[in-house]
Short mmCIF file of C-alpha atoms in Angstrom, two decimals:
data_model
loop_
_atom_site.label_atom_id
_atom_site.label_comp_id
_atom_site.label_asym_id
_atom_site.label_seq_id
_atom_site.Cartn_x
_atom_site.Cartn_y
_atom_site.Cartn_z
CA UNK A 1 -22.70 2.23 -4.79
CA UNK A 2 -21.53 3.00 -1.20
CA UNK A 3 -18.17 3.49 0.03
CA UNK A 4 -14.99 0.51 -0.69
CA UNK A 5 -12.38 -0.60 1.35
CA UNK A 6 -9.15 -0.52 -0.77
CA UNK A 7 -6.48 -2.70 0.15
CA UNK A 8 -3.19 -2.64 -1.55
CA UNK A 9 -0.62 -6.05 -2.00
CA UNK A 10 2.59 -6.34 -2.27
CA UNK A 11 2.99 -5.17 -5.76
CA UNK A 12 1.29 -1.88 -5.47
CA UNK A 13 2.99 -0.69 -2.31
CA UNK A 14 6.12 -1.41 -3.42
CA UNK A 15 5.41 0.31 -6.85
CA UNK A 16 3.95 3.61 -4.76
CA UNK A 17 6.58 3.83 -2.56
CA UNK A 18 9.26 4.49 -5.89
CA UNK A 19 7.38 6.80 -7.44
CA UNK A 20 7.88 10.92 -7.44
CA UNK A 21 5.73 12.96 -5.37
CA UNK A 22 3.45 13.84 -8.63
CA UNK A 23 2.62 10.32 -9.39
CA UNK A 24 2.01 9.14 -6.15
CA UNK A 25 -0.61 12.05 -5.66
CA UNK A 26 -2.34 10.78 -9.16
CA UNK A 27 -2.29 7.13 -8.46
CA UNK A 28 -3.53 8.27 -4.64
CA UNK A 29 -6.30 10.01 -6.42
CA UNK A 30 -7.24 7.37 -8.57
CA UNK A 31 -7.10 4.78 -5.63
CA UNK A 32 -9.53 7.25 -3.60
CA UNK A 33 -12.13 7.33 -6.78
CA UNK A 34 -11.93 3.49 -7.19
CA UNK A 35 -13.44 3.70 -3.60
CA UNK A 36 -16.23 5.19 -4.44
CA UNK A 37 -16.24 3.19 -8.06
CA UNK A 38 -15.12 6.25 -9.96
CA UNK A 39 -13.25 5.90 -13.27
CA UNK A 40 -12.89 4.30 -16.12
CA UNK A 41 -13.46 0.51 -14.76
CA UNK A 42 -13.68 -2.99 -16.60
CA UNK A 43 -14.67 -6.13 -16.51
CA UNK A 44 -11.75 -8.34 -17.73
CA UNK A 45 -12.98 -11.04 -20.32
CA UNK A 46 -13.64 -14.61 -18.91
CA UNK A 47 -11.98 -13.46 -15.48
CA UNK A 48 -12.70 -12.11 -11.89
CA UNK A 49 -10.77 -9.79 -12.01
CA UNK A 50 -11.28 -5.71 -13.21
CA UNK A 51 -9.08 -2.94 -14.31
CA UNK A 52 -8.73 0.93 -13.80
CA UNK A 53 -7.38 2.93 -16.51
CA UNK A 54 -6.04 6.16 -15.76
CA UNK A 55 -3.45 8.24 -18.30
CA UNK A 56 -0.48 5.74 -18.46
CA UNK A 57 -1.07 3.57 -15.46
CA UNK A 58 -3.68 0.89 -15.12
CA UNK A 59 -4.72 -0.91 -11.93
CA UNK A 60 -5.77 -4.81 -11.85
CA UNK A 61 -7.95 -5.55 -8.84
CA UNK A 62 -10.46 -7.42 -7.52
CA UNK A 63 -13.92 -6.96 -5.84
CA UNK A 64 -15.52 -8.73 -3.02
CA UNK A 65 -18.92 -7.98 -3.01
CA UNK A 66 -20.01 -9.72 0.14
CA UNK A 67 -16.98 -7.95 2.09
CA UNK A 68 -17.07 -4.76 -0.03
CA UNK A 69 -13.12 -4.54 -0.43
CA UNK A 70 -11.92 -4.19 -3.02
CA UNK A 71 -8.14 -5.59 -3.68
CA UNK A 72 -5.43 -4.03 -6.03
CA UNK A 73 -3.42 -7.01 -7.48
CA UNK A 74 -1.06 -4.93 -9.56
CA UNK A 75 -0.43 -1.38 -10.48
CA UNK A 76 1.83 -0.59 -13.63
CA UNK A 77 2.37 1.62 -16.19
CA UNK A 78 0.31 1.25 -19.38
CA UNK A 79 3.24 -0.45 -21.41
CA UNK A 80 4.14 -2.75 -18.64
CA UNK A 81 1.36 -4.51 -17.38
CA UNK A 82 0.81 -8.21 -18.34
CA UNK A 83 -3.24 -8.87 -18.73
CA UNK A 84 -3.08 -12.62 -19.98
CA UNK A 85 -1.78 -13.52 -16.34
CA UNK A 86 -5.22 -12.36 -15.26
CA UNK A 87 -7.65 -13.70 -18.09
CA UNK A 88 -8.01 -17.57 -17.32
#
């Protein structure tokens, strides 16, 4: 699979931007191997959208094939993050 586009809304900037130096690098990381469609990657159940697990964060995006971007939705620790808002 070639090369995404990885855009980030509202939700995940904001979450990056209060993070300490050490978790930003990880969660930079992880966003740098979704790119290239590294990781440990899902398809949610009856849904568009995917997730990312990495060690106590997970990522809920979405991919556009046609466009190849791919579009983080929400970014949250592993505790905190709501997947029935995503499953329809």
């Amino acid at each position: 699979m070639k090369l995404s586009q990885v855009k980030l809304k509202k939700q995940p900037q904001k979450y990056l931007s209060k993070v300490d130096c050490i978790t930003y690098k990880k969660l930079r990381k992880a966003l740098d191997d979704l790119g290239k469609w590294k990781g440990d990657i899902i398809k949610l159940k009856n849904s568009k959208f995917y997730r990312l697990k990495i060690p106590q964060y997970r990522f809920i995006f979405t991919y556009d094939n046609g466009i190849n971007i791919i579009s983080i939705e929400e970014l949250n620790t592993r505790t905190n993050i709501n997947y029935r808002r995503y499953s329809q």
